[in-house]
């Protein structure tokens, strides 16, 4: 019953008035910056870091963690309402969430996102409480070869993201991979495709491309359609989903949670990768894959649950090993160090109150987010009744500020504008931006891990089939390819038989 | 919504709302060292939040602001191994309102690695004071056969070309530390570079995927204590107090100089001497603060300050020379 004692300690810590207040402040701030594109948790947490110096450790960590998952939560709001993902992890939510909004189901989409996130947050909290140390061991088992095979699997699955032409999707993925090669080569330090511009030496920021392609591109695209209301129905049905609707998103939310919990622990991908994978999974197993891209509720529930679960399980390697899996987690380690605490295997024993308090606060924070956001949905939806000629300039301006705030770089704004124009071209060509973004994330990771695995094995490719984890993912990749190609072959064969007959 | 964020932030962090980094332009009023500082001072950190430099900056931000009587605003300007932030600071008006948090990488190593770098740190900056000294540890996977660096060298000699070493990047100080050992002892190992800080590299050593690496004590110490990593040597002059059983590289006869990832504050060349001295005095006070010393120590970082700006200059010169020699001898290139 040690677990119950630990959880009791955690909840008594997290429910202490001062911690509760800082937790609320964190999720409130997180939701706010999450709604604003570009302004991410990394910048916010680092600005607040010196202030946490004077706070008790539990309050500091609880507030910063609240900002982090609050931001992941808030990011989906603008994704659904105006197809503008506030955070990179909500890019996928924009696909079907925005379509739901255009069909007048904005309220339902927002409620689905909120409740799926809550389900995921609850289960991920339990998972961390019960299994954190054991899961950290699993994460350590992943070597470069295993990452490579996992990413290959992800890239193949990315094709499923396409709602229209598969050929166009593959083209977009490859374009994304190409864009991802920009920047300094990790192995040799050679600049690639930087055009002699120092600002390009680390490649292009994901948020710059995402905001250009989605935010700016979509805006131009919508304006070119002329009609002022743009098909978004401002009338809204009841905000609380019906029982049938809850049933329809419960299973996807659970699957998304499982997927997100696993991927969240691995460095690099985290919430972004898990939301993409969850979408791909839902589309693949759906009985009506044609609905995806046109406002499928599963396409909102799965990815939203996944990114929230991943945002939480990302704490596992940080809390148990002191290893950050992302920039935000590196900041969390910084926050611990500012408190004079050292993250690592001893944290659990030496600072049990902090450890369990933080875990309990995640669940409380998720509950606060639902309470905070459900009443807000009505207000958010009213935003849609703002005429586009007023809404769009505001969106453009917020996008520009957001992009600029990433690195205080004017060049980033110009680059985002360029991608905005490209986004418009793709919009007209009916090429979807989501596969491009996935290629952009996965491409460099595949390259890095492929080369690293081969360096470690001194050039022997056997390493990819020698390791059980890697082999498993490679077999799954082959199976997935067969599943995707088989219907096409069968159709062709049927045609051939018809011709013979 | 645009005005809402500064409002919310401002609510919490008081005057710190400026920290969004959007507003400061370094516009200087009439230069007068006697009433310096009379406006917020920006401290340029050439790396993203979450790294060692950002940590040092955020930790001393409040105390340094107190001692100077003006708010220090940390501006993260990352990119190109820190060179973008360094150039931005070097080009800023030398009025004391732009300071630069340099480190071993940007100030001592990059000038020798990037031939196209327009900034010459020793000419374009006036060093003020070192602030943080972060010694390194040589760590190995838990089941590695060697117990210390000396045994490690023997092992690599007996197994040439079979050992892999990780590093947080091609031009990182941790890579150069290993290259120096490799060159001095005539070893043959494969370099496995990582990116995104030392975390992913250390995780792969911990998981047994890579054999060995140099890393800051901060990154490794807890996992060494928990037996998840083996510490083979420290890069300090004397043994690290919290790891008394780990020998130093120097006592094992593998090097004759300690090495460190350090951070220090510099100002653009041309900043008036009275201002330099004023900031120096404030930094010395800040780094003496017991809370800062204690919090840095628990993170594996030693809070330090230079006796004078001149002493810091000498320190940088010697450090820069050391890495320049290794880069030249080992034939390392990054551009």
Coordinates of N, CA, C and O in Angstrom, one line a residue, chain A residues 99-191:
Chain A
X99 N -12.3 21.4 -39.4 CA -13.4 21.0 -40.3 C -14.7 20.9 -39.4 O -15.8 21.2 -39.9
X100 N -14.6 20.4 -38.2 CA -15.7 20.3 -37.4 C -16.3 21.7 -37.1 O -17.5 21.9 -37.1
X101 N -15.4 22.6 -36.8 CA -15.8 24.0 -36.6 C -16.6 24.5 -37.8 O -17.6 25.2 -37.7
X102 N -16.1 24.2 -39.0 CA -16.7 24.8 -40.2 C -18.1 24.2 -40.4 O -18.9 24.7 -41.1
X103 N -18.3 23.0 -39.8 CA -19.6 22.4 -39.9 C -20.5 22.8 -38.8 O -21.5 22.2 -38.5
X104 N -20.1 23.8 -38.0 CA -20.9 24.3 -36.9 C -20.7 23.5 -35.6 O -21.5 23.6 -34.7
X105 N -19.7 22.6 -35.6 CA -19.5 21.8 -34.4 C -18.3 22.2 -33.6 O -17.6 21.4 -33.0
X106 N -18.1 23.5 -33.6 CA -16.9 24.0 -32.9 C -16.9 23.7 -31.4 O -16.0 23.3 -30.8
X107 N -18.1 23.9 -30.9 CA -18.3 23.6 -29.4 C -18.0 22.1 -29.1 O -17.3 21.8 -28.2
X108 N -18.5 21.2 -30.0 CA -18.3 19.8 -29.7 C -16.8 19.5 -29.9 O -16.3 18.7 -29.1
X109 N -16.2 20.1 -30.9 CA -14.8 19.8 -31.1 C -13.9 20.3 -29.9 O -13.1 19.5 -29.4
X110 N -14.3 21.4 -29.4 CA -13.5 22.0 -28.2 C -13.8 21.1 -27.0 O -12.8 20.8 -26.2
X111 N -15.0 20.7 -26.8 CA -15.3 19.8 -25.7 C -14.6 18.5 -25.8 O -14.1 17.9 -24.8
X112 N -14.6 17.9 -27.0 CA -13.9 16.7 -27.3 C -12.5 16.8 -26.9 O -11.9 15.9 -26.3
X113 N -11.8 17.9 -27.4 CA -10.4 18.1 -27.1 C -10.2 18.2 -25.6 O -9.3 17.5 -25.0
X114 N -11.1 18.9 -24.9 CA -10.9 19.1 -23.5 C -11.0 17.8 -22.7 O -10.2 17.4 -21.9
X115 N -12.1 17.0 -23.0 CA -12.4 15.8 -22.3 C -11.3 14.7 -22.7 O -10.9 14.0 -21.8
X116 N -10.9 14.6 -23.9 CA -9.9 13.6 -24.3 C -8.6 13.9 -23.6 O -8.0 13.0 -23.1
X117 N -8.3 15.2 -23.5 CA -7.1 15.6 -22.8 C -7.2 15.2 -21.3 O -6.2 14.7 -20.7
X118 N -8.3 15.4 -20.8 CA -8.5 15.1 -19.4 C -8.4 13.6 -19.1 O -7.7 13.1 -18.2
X119 N -9.0 12.8 -20.0 CA -8.9 11.3 -19.9 C -7.4 10.9 -19.9 O -6.9 10.2 -19.1
X120 N -6.7 11.5 -20.9 CA -5.3 11.1 -21.1 C -4.5 11.6 -19.9 O -3.7 10.8 -19.4
X121 N -4.8 12.8 -19.4 CA -4.1 13.3 -18.2 C -4.3 12.4 -17.0 O -3.3 12.1 -16.3
X122 N -5.5 12.0 -16.8 CA -5.8 11.1 -15.7 C -5.0 9.8 -15.7 O -4.3 9.4 -14.8
X123 N -5.1 9.2 -16.9 CA -4.5 7.9 -17.0 C -2.9 8.0 -17.0 O -2.3 7.2 -16.4
X124 N -2.4 9.0 -17.6 CA -0.9 9.2 -17.6 C -0.4 9.5 -16.2 O 0.6 9.0 -15.8
X125 N -1.2 10.2 -15.4 CA -0.8 10.4 -14.0 C -0.7 9.1 -13.3 O 0.2 8.8 -12.6
X126 N -1.7 8.2 -13.5 CA -1.7 6.9 -12.8 C -0.5 6.1 -13.3 O 0.3 5.5 -12.5
X127 N -0.2 6.2 -14.6 CA 0.9 5.5 -15.1 C 2.2 5.9 -14.5 O 3.1 5.1 -14.1
X128 N 2.4 7.2 -14.4 CA 3.6 7.8 -13.8 C 3.7 7.3 -12.4 O 4.8 6.9 -11.9
X129 N 2.6 7.4 -11.6 CA 2.7 7.0 -10.2 C 3.0 5.6 -10.0 O 3.8 5.2 -9.2
X130 N 2.5 4.7 -10.9 CA 2.7 3.3 -10.7 C 4.0 2.8 -11.3 O 4.7 2.0 -10.7
X131 N 4.4 3.3 -12.4 CA 5.4 2.7 -13.2 C 6.6 3.5 -13.6 O 7.5 3.1 -14.4
X132 N 6.7 4.8 -13.1 CA 7.8 5.7 -13.6 C 9.1 5.0 -13.6 O 9.8 5.0 -14.7
X133 N 9.6 4.5 -12.5 CA 11.0 3.9 -12.6 C 11.2 2.8 -13.6 O 12.2 2.8 -14.3
X134 N 10.2 1.9 -13.7 CA 10.3 0.8 -14.6 C 10.3 1.3 -16.0 O 11.0 0.8 -16.9
X135 N 9.4 2.3 -16.3 CA 9.4 2.9 -17.7 C 10.6 3.6 -18.1 O 11.1 3.5 -19.2
X136 N 11.3 4.2 -17.1 CA 12.6 4.9 -17.4 C 13.6 3.9 -17.9 O 14.4 4.1 -18.8
X137 N 13.6 2.6 -17.3 CA 14.5 1.6 -17.8 C 14.2 1.3 -19.3 O 15.2 1.1 -20.0
X138 N 13.0 1.2 -19.6 CA 12.6 0.9 -21.0 C 13.2 2.0 -22.0 O 13.7 1.7 -23.0
X139 N 13.0 3.2 -21.5 CA 13.4 4.3 -22.4 C 14.9 4.3 -22.6 O 15.4 4.5 -23.7
X140 N 15.7 3.8 -21.6 CA 17.1 3.7 -21.7 C 17.5 2.6 -22.7 O 18.6 2.7 -23.3
X141 N 16.7 1.6 -22.8 CA 17.0 0.5 -23.7 C 17.0 0.9 -25.2 O 17.6 0.3 -26.0
X142 N 16.3 2.0 -25.5 CA 16.3 2.5 -26.9 C 17.6 3.1 -27.3 O 18.1 4.1 -26.8
X143 N 18.2 2.4 -28.2 CA 19.5 2.9 -28.8 C 19.2 3.6 -30.1 O 18.1 3.6 -30.6
X144 N 20.3 4.2 -30.7 CA 20.1 4.9 -32.0 C 19.5 4.0 -33.1 O 18.7 4.5 -33.9
X145 N 19.9 2.7 -33.1 CA 19.3 1.8 -34.2 C 17.8 1.7 -34.0 O 17.0 1.7 -35.0
X146 N 17.4 1.6 -32.7 CA 15.9 1.4 -32.4 C 15.2 2.7 -32.8 O 14.1 2.6 -33.3
X147 N 15.8 3.9 -32.5 CA 15.1 5.1 -32.9 C 14.9 5.2 -34.4 O 13.9 5.6 -34.9
X148 N 16.0 4.8 -35.1 CA 15.9 4.8 -36.6 C 14.7 4.0 -37.1 O 13.9 4.5 -37.9
X149 N 14.6 2.8 -36.6 CA 13.5 1.9 -37.1 C 12.2 2.5 -36.7 O 11.2 2.4 -37.5
X150 N 12.1 3.1 -35.5 CA 10.8 3.7 -35.0 C 10.4 4.8 -36.0 O 9.3 5.0 -36.4
X151 N 11.4 5.6 -36.4 CA 11.2 6.8 -37.2 C 10.7 6.3 -38.6 O 9.9 7.0 -39.2
X152 N 11.4 5.3 -39.1 CA 11.0 4.8 -40.4 C 9.5 4.4 -40.4 O 8.8 4.7 -41.3
X153 N 9.2 3.7 -39.3 CA 7.8 3.3 -39.1 C 6.9 4.5 -39.2 O 5.8 4.6 -39.8
X154 N 7.3 5.5 -38.4 CA 6.5 6.8 -38.4 C 6.4 7.4 -39.7 O 5.3 7.9 -40.1
X155 N 7.4 7.4 -40.5 CA 7.4 8.1 -41.8 C 6.4 7.3 -42.8 O 5.7 8.0 -43.5
X156 N 6.5 6.0 -42.7 CA 5.6 5.3 -43.6 C 4.1 5.5 -43.1 O 3.2 5.7 -44.0
X157 N 3.9 5.6 -41.8 CA 2.6 5.8 -41.3 C 2.1 7.2 -41.7 O 0.9 7.5 -41.8
X158 N 3.1 8.1 -41.9 CA 2.7 9.5 -42.3 C 1.9 9.6 -43.5 O 1.1 10.5 -43.7
X159 N 2.1 8.6 -44.4 CA 1.3 8.6 -45.7 C -0.2 8.6 -45.4 O -1.0 9.2 -46.1
X160 N -0.5 7.9 -44.3 CA -2.0 7.8 -43.9 C -2.6 9.1 -43.6 O -3.8 9.3 -43.7
X161 N -1.7 10.1 -43.2 CA -2.2 11.4 -42.8 C -2.9 12.0 -44.0 O -3.8 12.9 -43.9
X162 N -2.6 11.6 -45.2 CA -3.1 12.3 -46.4 C -4.6 12.0 -46.5 O -5.1 10.9 -46.3
X163 N -5.4 13.0 -46.8 CA -6.8 12.8 -47.0 C -7.1 12.7 -48.5 O -8.2 12.3 -48.8
X164 N -6.2 13.2 -49.3 CA -6.5 13.2 -50.7 C -5.5 12.2 -51.4 O -5.4 11.1 -51.0
X165 N -4.8 12.7 -52.4 CA -3.9 11.9 -53.2 C -2.7 11.4 -52.4 O -2.1 12.2 -51.7
X166 N -2.5 10.1 -52.5 CA -1.3 9.6 -51.8 C 0.0 10.1 -52.4 O 1.0 10.3 -51.7
X167 N 0.0 10.2 -53.7 CA 1.2 10.7 -54.4 C 1.6 12.1 -53.9 O 2.7 12.4 -53.6
X168 N 0.6 12.9 -53.7 CA 0.8 14.3 -53.2 C 1.4 14.2 -51.8 O 2.3 15.0 -51.4
X169 N 0.8 13.3 -51.0 CA 1.3 13.2 -49.6 C 2.7 12.8 -49.6 O 3.5 13.3 -48.8
X170 N 3.1 11.8 -50.4 CA 4.5 11.4 -50.4 C 5.4 12.5 -50.9 O 6.5 12.8 -50.3
X171 N 4.9 13.3 -51.8 CA 5.7 14.4 -52.3 C 5.9 15.5 -51.2 O 7.0 16.0 -51.0
X172 N 4.8 15.7 -50.4 CA 4.9 16.6 -49.3 C 5.9 16.1 -48.2 O 6.6 16.9 -47.6
X173 N 5.8 14.8 -47.9 CA 6.7 14.3 -46.9 C 8.1 14.5 -47.3 O 9.0 14.9 -46.6
X174 N 8.4 14.1 -48.6 CA 9.8 14.3 -49.1 C 10.3 15.7 -49.1 O 11.4 16.0 -48.7
X175 N 9.4 16.6 -49.4 CA 9.7 18.1 -49.3 C 10.1 18.4 -47.9 O 11.0 19.2 -47.6
X176 N 9.3 17.9 -47.0 CA 9.5 18.2 -45.5 C 10.9 17.6 -45.1 O 11.7 18.3 -44.5
X177 N 11.2 16.4 -45.6 CA 12.5 15.8 -45.3 C 13.6 16.7 -45.8 O 14.6 17.0 -45.1
X178 N 13.4 17.2 -47.1 CA 14.5 18.0 -47.7 C 14.7 19.3 -46.9 O 15.8 19.7 -46.6
X179 N 13.6 19.9 -46.5 CA 13.7 21.2 -45.7 C 14.4 20.9 -44.4 O 15.1 21.7 -43.8
X180 N 14.2 19.7 -43.9 CA 14.8 19.3 -42.6 C 16.3 19.2 -42.7 O 17.0 19.1 -41.7
X181 N 16.8 19.0 -43.9 CA 18.3 18.8 -44.0 C 19.0 20.2 -43.9 O 20.3 20.2 -43.8
X182 N 18.3 21.3 -43.9 CA 19.0 22.6 -43.7 C 19.6 22.7 -42.4 O 19.1 22.2 -41.4
X183 N 20.8 23.3 -42.3 CA 21.4 23.5 -41.0 C 22.8 22.8 -40.9 O 23.2 22.2 -41.9
X184 N 23.4 22.9 -39.8 CA 24.7 22.3 -39.6 C 24.6 20.8 -39.4 O 23.8 20.3 -38.6
X185 N 25.4 20.1 -40.2 CA 25.4 18.7 -40.1 C 26.0 18.3 -38.7 O 27.1 18.7 -38.3
X186 N 25.3 17.4 -38.0 CA 25.7 17.0 -36.7 C 27.0 16.3 -36.6 O 27.8 16.5 -35.7
X187 N 27.3 15.5 -37.6 CA 28.5 14.7 -37.6 C 29.8 15.4 -38.0 O 30.8 15.2 -37.4
X188 N 29.7 16.3 -39.0 CA 30.9 16.9 -39.4 C 30.9 18.4 -39.1 O 32.0 19.0 -39.2
X189 N 29.8 19.0 -38.7 CA 29.8 20.4 -38.5 C 29.7 21.3 -39.8 O 29.9 22.5 -39.7
X190 N 29.5 20.6 -40.9 CA 29.4 21.3 -42.2 C 28.1 22.0 -42.3 O 27.1 21.3 -42.1
X191 N 28.0 23.3 -42.7 CA 26.7 23.9 -43.0 C 26.1 23.3 -44.3 O 26.8 23.2 -45.3

